[in-house]
Short mmCIF file of C-alpha atoms in Angstrom, two decimals:
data_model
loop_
_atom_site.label_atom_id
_atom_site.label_comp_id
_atom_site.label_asym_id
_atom_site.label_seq_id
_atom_site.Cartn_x
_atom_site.Cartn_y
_atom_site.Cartn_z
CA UNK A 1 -169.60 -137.20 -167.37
CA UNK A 2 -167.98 -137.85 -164.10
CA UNK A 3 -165.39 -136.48 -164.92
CA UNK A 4 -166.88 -133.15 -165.92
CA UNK A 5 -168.57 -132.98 -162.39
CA UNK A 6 -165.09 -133.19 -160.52
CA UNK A 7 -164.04 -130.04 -162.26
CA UNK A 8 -166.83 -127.98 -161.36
CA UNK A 9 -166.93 -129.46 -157.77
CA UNK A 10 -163.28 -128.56 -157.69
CA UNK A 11 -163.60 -125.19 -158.39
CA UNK A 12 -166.48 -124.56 -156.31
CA UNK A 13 -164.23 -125.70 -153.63
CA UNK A 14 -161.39 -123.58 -154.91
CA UNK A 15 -163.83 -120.62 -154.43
CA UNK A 16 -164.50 -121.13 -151.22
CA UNK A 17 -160.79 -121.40 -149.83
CA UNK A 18 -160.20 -118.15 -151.52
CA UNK A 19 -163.16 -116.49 -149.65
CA UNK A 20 -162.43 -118.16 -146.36
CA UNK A 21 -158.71 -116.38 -146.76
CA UNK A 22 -160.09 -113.02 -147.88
CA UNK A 23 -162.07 -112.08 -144.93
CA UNK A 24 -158.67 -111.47 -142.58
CA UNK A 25 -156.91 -109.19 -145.29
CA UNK A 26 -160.65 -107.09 -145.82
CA UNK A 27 -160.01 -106.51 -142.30
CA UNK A 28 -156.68 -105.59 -142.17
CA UNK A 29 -157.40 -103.01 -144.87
CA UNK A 30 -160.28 -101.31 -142.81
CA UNK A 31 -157.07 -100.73 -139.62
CA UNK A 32 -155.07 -98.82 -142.71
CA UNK A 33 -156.54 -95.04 -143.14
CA UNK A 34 -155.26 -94.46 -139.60
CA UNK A 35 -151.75 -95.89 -140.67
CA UNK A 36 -152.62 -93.94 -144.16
CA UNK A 37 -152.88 -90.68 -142.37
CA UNK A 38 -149.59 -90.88 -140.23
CA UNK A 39 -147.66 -91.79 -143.33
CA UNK A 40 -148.94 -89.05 -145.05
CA UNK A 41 -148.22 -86.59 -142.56
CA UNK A 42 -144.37 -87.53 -142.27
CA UNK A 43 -144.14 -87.03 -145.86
CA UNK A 44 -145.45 -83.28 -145.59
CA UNK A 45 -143.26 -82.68 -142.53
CA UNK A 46 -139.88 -83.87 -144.58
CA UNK A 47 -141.06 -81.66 -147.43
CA UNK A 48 -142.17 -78.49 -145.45
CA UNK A 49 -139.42 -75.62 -145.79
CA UNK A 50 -138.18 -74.51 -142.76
CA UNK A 51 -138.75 -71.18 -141.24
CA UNK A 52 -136.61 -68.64 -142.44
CA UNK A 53 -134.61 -66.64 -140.06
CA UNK A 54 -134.44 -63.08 -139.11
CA UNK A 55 -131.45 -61.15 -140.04
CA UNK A 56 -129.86 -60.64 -136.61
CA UNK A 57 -129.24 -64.44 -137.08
CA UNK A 58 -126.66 -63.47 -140.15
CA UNK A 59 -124.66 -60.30 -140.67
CA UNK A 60 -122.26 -59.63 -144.05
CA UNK A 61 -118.87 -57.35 -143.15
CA UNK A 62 -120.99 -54.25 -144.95
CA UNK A 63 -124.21 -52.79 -144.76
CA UNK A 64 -124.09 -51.97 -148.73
CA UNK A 65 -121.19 -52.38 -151.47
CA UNK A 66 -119.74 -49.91 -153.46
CA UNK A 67 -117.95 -51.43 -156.18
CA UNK A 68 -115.94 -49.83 -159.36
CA UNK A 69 -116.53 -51.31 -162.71
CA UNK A 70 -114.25 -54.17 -163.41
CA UNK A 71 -112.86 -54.83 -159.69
CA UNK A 72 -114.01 -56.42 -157.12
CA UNK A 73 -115.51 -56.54 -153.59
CA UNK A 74 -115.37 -59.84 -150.97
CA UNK A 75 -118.30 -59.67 -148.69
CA UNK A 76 -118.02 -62.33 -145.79
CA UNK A 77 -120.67 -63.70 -143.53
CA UNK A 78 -121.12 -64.29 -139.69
CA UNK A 79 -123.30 -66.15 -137.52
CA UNK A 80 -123.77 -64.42 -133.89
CA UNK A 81 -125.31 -67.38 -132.40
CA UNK A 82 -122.04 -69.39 -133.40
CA UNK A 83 -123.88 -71.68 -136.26
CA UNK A 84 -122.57 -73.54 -139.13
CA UNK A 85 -123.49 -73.06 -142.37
CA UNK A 86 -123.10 -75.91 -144.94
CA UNK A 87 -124.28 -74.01 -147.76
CA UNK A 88 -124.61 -70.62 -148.96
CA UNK A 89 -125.78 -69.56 -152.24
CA UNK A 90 -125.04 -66.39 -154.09
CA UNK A 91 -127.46 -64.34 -156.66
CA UNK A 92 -127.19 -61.23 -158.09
CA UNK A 93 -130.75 -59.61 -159.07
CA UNK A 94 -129.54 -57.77 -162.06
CA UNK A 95 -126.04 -59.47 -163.37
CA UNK A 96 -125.17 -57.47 -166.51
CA UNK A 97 -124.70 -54.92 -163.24
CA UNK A 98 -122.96 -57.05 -160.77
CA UNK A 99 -122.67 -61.25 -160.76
CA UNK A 100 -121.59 -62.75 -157.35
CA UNK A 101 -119.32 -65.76 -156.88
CA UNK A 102 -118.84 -66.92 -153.18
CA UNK A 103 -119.12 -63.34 -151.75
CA UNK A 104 -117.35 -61.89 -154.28
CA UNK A 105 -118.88 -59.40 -156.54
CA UNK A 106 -117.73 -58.16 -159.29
CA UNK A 107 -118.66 -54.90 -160.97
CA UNK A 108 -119.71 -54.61 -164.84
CA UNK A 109 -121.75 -51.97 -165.67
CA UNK A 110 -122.64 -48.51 -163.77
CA UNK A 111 -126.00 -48.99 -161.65
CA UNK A 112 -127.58 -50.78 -158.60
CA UNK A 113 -128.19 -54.10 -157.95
CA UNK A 114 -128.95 -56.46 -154.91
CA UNK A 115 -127.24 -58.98 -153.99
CA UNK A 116 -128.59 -61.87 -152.07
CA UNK A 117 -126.69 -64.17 -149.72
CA UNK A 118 -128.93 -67.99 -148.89
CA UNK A 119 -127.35 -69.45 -146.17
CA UNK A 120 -128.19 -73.20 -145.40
CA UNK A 121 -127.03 -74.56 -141.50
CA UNK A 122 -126.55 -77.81 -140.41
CA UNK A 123 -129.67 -77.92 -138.65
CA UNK A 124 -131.09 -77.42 -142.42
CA UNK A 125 -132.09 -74.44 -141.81
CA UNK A 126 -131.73 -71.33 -143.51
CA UNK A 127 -130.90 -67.84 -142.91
CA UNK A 128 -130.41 -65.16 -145.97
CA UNK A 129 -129.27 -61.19 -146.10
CA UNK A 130 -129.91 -58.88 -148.77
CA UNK A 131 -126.80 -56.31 -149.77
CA UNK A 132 -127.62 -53.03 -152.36
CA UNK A 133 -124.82 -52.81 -154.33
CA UNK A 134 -123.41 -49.82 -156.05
CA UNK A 135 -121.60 -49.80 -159.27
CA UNK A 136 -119.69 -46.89 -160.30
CA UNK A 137 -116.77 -45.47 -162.68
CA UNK A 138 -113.78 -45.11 -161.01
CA UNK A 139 -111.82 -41.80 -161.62
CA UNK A 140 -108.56 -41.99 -163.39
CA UNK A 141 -107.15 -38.60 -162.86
CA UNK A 142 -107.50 -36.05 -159.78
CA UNK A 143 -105.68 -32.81 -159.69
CA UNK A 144 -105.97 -29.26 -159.18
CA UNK A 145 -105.64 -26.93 -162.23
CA UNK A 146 -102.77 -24.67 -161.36
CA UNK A 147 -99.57 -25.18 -159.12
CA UNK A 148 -100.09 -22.64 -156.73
CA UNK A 149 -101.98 -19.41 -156.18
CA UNK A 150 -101.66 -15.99 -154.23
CA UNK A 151 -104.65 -14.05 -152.89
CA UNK A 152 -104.35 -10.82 -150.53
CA UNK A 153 -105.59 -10.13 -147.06
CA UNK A 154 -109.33 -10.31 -146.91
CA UNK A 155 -109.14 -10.97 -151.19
CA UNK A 156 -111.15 -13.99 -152.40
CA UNK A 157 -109.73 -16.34 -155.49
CA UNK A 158 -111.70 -17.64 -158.42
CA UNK A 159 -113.56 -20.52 -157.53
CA UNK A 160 -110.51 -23.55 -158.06
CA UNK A 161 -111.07 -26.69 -160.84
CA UNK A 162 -110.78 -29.64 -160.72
CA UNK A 163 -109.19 -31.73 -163.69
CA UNK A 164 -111.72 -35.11 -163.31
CA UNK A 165 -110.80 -38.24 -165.92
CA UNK A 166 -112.79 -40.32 -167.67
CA UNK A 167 -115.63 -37.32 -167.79
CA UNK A 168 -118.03 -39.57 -166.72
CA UNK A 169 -116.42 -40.97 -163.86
CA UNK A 170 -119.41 -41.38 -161.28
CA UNK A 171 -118.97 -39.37 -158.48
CA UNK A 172 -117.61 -36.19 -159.71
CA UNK A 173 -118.33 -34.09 -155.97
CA UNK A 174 -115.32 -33.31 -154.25
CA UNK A 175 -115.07 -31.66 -150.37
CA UNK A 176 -112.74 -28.77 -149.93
CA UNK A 177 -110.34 -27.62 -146.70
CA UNK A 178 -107.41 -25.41 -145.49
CA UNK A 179 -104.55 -26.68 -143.32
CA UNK A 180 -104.26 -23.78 -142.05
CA UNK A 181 -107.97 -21.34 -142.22
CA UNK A 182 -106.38 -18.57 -139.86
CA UNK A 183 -104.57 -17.63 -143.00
CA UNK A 184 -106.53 -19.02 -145.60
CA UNK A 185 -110.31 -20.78 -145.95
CA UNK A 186 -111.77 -22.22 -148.21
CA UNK A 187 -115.71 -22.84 -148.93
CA UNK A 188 -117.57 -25.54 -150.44
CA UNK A 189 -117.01 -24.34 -154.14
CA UNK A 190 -113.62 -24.07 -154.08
CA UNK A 191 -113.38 -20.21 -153.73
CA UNK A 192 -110.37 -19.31 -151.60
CA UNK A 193 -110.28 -16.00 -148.86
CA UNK A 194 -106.94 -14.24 -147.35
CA UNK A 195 -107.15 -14.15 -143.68
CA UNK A 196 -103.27 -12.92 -143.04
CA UNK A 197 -100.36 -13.25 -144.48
CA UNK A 198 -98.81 -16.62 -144.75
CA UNK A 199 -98.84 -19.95 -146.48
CA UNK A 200 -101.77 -22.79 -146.43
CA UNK A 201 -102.45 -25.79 -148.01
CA UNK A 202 -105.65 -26.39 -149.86
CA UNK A 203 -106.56 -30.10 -150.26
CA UNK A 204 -109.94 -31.58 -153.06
CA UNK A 205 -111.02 -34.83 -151.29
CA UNK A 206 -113.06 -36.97 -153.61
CA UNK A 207 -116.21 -38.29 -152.70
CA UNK A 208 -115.46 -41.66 -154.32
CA UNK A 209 -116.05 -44.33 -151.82
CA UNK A 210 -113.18 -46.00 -150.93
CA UNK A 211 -111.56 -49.22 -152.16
CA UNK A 212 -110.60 -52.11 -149.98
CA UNK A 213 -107.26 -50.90 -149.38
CA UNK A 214 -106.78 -47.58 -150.90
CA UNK A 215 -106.41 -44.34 -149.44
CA UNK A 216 -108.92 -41.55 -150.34
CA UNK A 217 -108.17 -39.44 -153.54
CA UNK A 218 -107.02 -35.80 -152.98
CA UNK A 219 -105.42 -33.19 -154.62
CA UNK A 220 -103.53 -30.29 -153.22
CA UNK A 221 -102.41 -26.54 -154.40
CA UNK A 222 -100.52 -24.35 -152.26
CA UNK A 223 -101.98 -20.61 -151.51
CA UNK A 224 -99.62 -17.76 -150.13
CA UNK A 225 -101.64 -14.90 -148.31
CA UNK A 226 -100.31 -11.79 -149.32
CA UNK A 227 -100.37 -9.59 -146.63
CA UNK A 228 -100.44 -5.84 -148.17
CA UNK A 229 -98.33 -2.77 -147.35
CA UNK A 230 -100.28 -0.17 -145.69
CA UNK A 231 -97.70 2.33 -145.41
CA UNK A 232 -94.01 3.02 -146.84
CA UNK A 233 -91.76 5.70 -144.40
CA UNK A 234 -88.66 7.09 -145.72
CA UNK A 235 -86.82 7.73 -142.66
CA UNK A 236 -83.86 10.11 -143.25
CA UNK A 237 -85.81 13.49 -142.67
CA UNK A 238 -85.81 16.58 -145.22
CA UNK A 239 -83.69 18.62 -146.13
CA UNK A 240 -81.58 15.85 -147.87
CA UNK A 241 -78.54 16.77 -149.41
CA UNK A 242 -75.93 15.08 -151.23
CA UNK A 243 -73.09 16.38 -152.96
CA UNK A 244 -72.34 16.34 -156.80
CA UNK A 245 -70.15 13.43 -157.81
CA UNK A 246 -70.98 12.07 -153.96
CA UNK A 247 -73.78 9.33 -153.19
CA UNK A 248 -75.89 8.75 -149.59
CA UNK A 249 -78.11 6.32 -149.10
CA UNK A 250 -82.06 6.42 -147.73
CA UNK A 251 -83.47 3.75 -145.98
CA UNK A 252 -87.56 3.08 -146.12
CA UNK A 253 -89.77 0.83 -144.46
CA UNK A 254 -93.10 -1.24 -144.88
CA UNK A 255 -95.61 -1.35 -142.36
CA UNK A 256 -97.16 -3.43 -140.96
CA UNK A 257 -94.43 -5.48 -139.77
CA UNK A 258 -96.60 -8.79 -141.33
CA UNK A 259 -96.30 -7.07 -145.18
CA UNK A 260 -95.64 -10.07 -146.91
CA UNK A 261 -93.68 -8.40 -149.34
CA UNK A 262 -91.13 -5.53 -147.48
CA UNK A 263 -89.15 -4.19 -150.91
CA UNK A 264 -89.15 -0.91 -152.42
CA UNK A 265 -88.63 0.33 -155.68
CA UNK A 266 -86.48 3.51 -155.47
CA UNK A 267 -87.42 6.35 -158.12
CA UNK A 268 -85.43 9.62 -159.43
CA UNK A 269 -87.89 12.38 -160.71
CA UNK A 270 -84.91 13.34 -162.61
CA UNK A 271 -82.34 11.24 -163.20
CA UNK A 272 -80.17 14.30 -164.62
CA UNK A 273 -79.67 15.66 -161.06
CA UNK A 274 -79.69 12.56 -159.48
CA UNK A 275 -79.96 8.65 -159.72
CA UNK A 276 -81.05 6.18 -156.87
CA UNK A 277 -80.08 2.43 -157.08
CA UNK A 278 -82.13 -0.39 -156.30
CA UNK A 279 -80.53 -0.27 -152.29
CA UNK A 280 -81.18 3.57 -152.16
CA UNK A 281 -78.37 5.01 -152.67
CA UNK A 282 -78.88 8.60 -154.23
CA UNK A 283 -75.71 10.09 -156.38
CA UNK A 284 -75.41 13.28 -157.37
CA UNK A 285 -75.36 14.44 -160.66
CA UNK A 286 -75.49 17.70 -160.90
CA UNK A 287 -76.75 20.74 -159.26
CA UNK A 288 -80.69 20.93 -158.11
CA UNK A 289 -83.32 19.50 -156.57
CA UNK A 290 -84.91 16.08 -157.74
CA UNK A 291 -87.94 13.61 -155.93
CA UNK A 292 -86.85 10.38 -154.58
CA UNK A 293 -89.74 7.92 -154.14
CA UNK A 294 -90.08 4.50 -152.39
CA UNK A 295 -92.78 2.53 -153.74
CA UNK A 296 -93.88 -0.96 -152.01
CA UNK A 297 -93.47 -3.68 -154.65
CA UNK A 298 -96.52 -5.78 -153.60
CA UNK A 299 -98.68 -3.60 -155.96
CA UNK A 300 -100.44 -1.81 -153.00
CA UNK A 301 -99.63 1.32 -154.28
CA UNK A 302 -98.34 2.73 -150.87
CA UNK A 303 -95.08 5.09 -151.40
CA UNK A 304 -93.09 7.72 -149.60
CA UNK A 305 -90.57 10.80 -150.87
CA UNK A 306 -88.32 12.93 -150.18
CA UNK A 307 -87.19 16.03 -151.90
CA UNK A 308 -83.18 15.36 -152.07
CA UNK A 309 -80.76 18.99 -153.01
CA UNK A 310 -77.60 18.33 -155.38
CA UNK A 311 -75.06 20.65 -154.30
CA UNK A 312 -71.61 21.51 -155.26
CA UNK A 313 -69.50 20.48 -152.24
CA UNK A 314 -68.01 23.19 -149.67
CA UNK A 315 -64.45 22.74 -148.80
CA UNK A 316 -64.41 25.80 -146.01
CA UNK A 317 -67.19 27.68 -144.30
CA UNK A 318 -66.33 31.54 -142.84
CA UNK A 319 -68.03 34.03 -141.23
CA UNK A 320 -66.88 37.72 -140.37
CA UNK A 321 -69.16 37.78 -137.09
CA UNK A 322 -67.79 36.95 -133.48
CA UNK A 323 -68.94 33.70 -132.59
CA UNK A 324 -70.72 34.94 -129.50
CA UNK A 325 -74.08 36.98 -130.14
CA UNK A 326 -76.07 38.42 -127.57
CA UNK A 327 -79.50 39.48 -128.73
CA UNK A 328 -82.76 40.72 -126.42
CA UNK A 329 -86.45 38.71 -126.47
CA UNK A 330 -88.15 40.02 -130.10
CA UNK A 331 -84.40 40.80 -131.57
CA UNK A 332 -83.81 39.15 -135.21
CA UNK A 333 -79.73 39.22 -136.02
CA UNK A 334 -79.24 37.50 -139.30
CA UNK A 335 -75.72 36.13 -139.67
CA UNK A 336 -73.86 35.95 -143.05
CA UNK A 337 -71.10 33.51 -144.29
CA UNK A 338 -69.34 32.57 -147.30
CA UNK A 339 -68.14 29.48 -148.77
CA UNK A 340 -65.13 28.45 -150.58
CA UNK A 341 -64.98 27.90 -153.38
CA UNK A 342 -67.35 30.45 -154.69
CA UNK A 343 -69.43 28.49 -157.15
CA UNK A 344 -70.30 25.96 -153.66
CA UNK A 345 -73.44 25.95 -153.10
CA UNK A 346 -75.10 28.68 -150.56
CA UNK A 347 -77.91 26.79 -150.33
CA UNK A 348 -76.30 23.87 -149.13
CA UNK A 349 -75.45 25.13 -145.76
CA UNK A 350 -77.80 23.88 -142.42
CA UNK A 351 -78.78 26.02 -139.84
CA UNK A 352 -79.44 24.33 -136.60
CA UNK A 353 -80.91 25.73 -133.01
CA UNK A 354 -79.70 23.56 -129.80
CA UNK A 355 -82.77 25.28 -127.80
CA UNK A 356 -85.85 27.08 -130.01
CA UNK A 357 -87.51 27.75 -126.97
CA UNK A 358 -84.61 30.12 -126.69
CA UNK A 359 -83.89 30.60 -129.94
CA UNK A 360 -84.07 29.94 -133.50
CA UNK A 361 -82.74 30.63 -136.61
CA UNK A 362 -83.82 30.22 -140.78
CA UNK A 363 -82.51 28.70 -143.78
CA UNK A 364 -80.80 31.50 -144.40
CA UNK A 365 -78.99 32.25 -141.05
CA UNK A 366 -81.43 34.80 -139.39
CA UNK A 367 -81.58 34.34 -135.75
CA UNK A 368 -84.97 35.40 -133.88
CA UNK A 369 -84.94 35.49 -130.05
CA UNK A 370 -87.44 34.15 -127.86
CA UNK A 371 -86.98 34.02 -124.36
CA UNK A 372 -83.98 34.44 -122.30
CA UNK A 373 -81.52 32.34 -121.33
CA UNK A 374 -78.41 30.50 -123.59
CA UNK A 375 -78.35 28.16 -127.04
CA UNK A 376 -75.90 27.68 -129.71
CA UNK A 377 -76.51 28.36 -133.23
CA UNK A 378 -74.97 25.61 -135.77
CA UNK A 379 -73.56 26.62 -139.53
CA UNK A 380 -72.68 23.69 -141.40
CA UNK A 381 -71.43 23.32 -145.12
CA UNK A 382 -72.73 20.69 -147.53
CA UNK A 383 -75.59 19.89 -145.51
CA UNK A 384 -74.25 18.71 -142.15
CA UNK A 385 -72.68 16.25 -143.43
CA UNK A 386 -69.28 16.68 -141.61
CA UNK A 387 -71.33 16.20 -138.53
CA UNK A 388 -72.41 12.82 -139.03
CA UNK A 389 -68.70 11.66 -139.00
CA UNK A 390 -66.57 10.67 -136.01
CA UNK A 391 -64.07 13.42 -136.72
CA UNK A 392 -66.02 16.81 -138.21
CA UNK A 393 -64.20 18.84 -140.25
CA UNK A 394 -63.76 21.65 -138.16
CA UNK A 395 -63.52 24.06 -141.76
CA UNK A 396 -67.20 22.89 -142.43
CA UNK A 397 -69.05 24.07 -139.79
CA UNK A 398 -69.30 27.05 -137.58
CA UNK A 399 -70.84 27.44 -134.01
CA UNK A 400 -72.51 30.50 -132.73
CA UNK A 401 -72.86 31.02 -128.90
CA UNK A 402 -76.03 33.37 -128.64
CA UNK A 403 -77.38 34.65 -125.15
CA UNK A 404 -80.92 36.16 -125.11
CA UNK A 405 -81.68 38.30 -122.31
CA UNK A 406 -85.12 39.44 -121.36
CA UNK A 407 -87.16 42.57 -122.53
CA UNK A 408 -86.89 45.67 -120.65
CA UNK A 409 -90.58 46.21 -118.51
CA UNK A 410 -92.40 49.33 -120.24
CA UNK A 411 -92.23 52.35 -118.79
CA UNK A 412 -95.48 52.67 -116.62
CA UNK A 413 -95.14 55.91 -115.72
CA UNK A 414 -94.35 56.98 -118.83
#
């Protein structure tokens, strides 16, 4: 019995102890939602992301990247406040296109893609940059079709080709220009003009960007301007004459003096009476009278000729008149001669005045006055030709001194 009532005093008293210590912890508990509430608040503040920053805070090397399929392009970072970064992280938004590693992309399939660069300072904050990307196929082969090409003064060329490999290379555009477009231009298709004659160089620049290192592609073709003759001159004079068996030669020109192309092709109407050679030199075949030509060999068209006589060569010239003839204003004298040998040709023989105003005198030898005063009238064999040497023949030619005195006044008072 007693002992039954010292357990239940004891833990009546037990009770109380524990109450008597509870009442300082209640009130220590009731101080803690202040405490709570600050503890809380650190814990949001460590786990609130930080601002992020604006992009003049980062800048990549480029503004975009153009990148070929299966190479490579390093993009690097700066800071122009001068921070750190600890950490940056790479991601590519489409990665069968382009994949990233460390700045580094890497092309892998034709198309567009951002990249996006994370960067993480010491401060813990961050600061990111976004970079469009450009994937494209990268051309094997550029080239010109054709070695060179000729066009004419103020002529315009096909448009040019290109020869582009693989076909579907990406950028397939290419810009044209002239080194030198005061002789020849070029416009934006390709098609080439003559300005004058001359040389130029035409040069296809691609409109691939350009690779970290390499030079842009181009292609050139040489173009020569061809300027065209406008006019072929023969100079010797008619009549021509060359003896049978003998050769002389005729000299032409090309005008203008910028004719790309200054040769002639020499022609014989009839190469019976006479041949030309490729210099001009016309032989005599036999007796007649044949059509020499110069054509310009540039295709213009343009030629000159000259009626040329074959004659059988002279070896004297006579005449049975004096050598001085005196004739009066109006008077026509004609003056015979004879050659040796007999089958020479008559025709063959030049009759020159040294003064028409005086004088002057036919094919044939007839002399017609004019005015008065003096002149001397020329014979020569085979064409003049003795006269063109230092030493004339002096059996090939005859001179004539003729004096013309004037009319007699009409009889008034007649």
């Amino acid at each position: 019995m007693k002992r039954k009532l010292f357990v239940r005093w004891l833990s009546v008293l037990l009770m109380m102890v524990l109450c008597v210590t509870a009442l300082p912890a209640a009130a220590s508990e009731t101080d803690l939602p202040g405490q709570t509430e600050q503890t809380e608040q650190t814990e949001q503040t460590e786990q609130t992301e930080p601002a992020q920053q604006t992009n003049d805070q980062i800048k990549a090397s480029v503004e975009e990247v153009y990148v070929a399929v299966k190479n490579r392009w390093t993009v690097k970072l700066t800071y122009p406040d001068g921070a750190k970064a600890k950490k940056v992280t790479w991601t590519s938004s489409d990665r069968s296109i382009a994949r990233v590693n460390n700045g580094r992309i890497t092309g892998y399939k034709v198309g567009d893609c951002t990249v996006t660069a994370q960067a993480t300072m010491k401060d813990n904050s961050t600061r990111s940059i976004e970079l469009p990307v450009h994937v494209y196929r990268r051309i094997g082969t550029f080239a010109i079709t054709g070695k060179k090409l000729t066009v004419p003064v103020g002529g315009k060329s096909e448009p040019l080709k290109m020869k582009i490999t693989p076909s579907d290379a990406t950028y397939q555009d290419v810009t044209w220009s002239s080194s030198k477009p005061d002789v020849a231009s070029v416009d934006e298709n390709g098609v080439v003009t003559g300005v004058k004659g001359g040389t130029a160089v035409i040069t296809a620049t691609s409109s691939e960007p350009l690779m970290a290192g390499k030079k842009a592609r181009k292609a050139t073709i040489r173009v020569t301007v061809i300027q065209g003759a406008e006019e072929v001159a023969i100079q010797q004079q008619e009549p021509i004459g060359v003896a049978r068996g003998r050769r002389v030669r005729l000299q032409a020109s090309v005008q203008p003096s910028t004719a790309s192309n200054k040769k002639v092709k020499w022609t014989s109407s009839d190469t019976k009476i006479a041949t030309v050679d490729a210099n001009g030199y016309v032989r005599g075949v036999r007796e007649g009278v044949v059509t020499i030509t110069a054509t310009a060999r540039d295709g213009s068209g343009k030629s000159d000729s000259r009626l040329v006589v074959v004659y059988i060569a002279a070896t004297s010239i006579k005449t049975a008149r004096d050598s001085k003839i005196t004739l009066r204003e109006g008077d026509i004298d004609k003056v015979e001669v004879t050659l040796k040998p007999e089958k020479a040709t008559p025709a063959a023989v030049l009759w020159t005045s040294s003064n028409e105003e005086v004088a002057t005198v036919s094919e044939t030898g007839e002399i017609t006055a004019v005015s008065a005063g003096t002149c001397e009238i020329t014979a020569a064999a085979n064409y003049g030709s003795t006269l063109k040497t230092k030493k004339p023949n002096k059996n090939l030619y005859l001179v004539f001194q003729v004096t013309v005195t004037a009319a007699e006044a009409p009889d008034v008072g007649a």
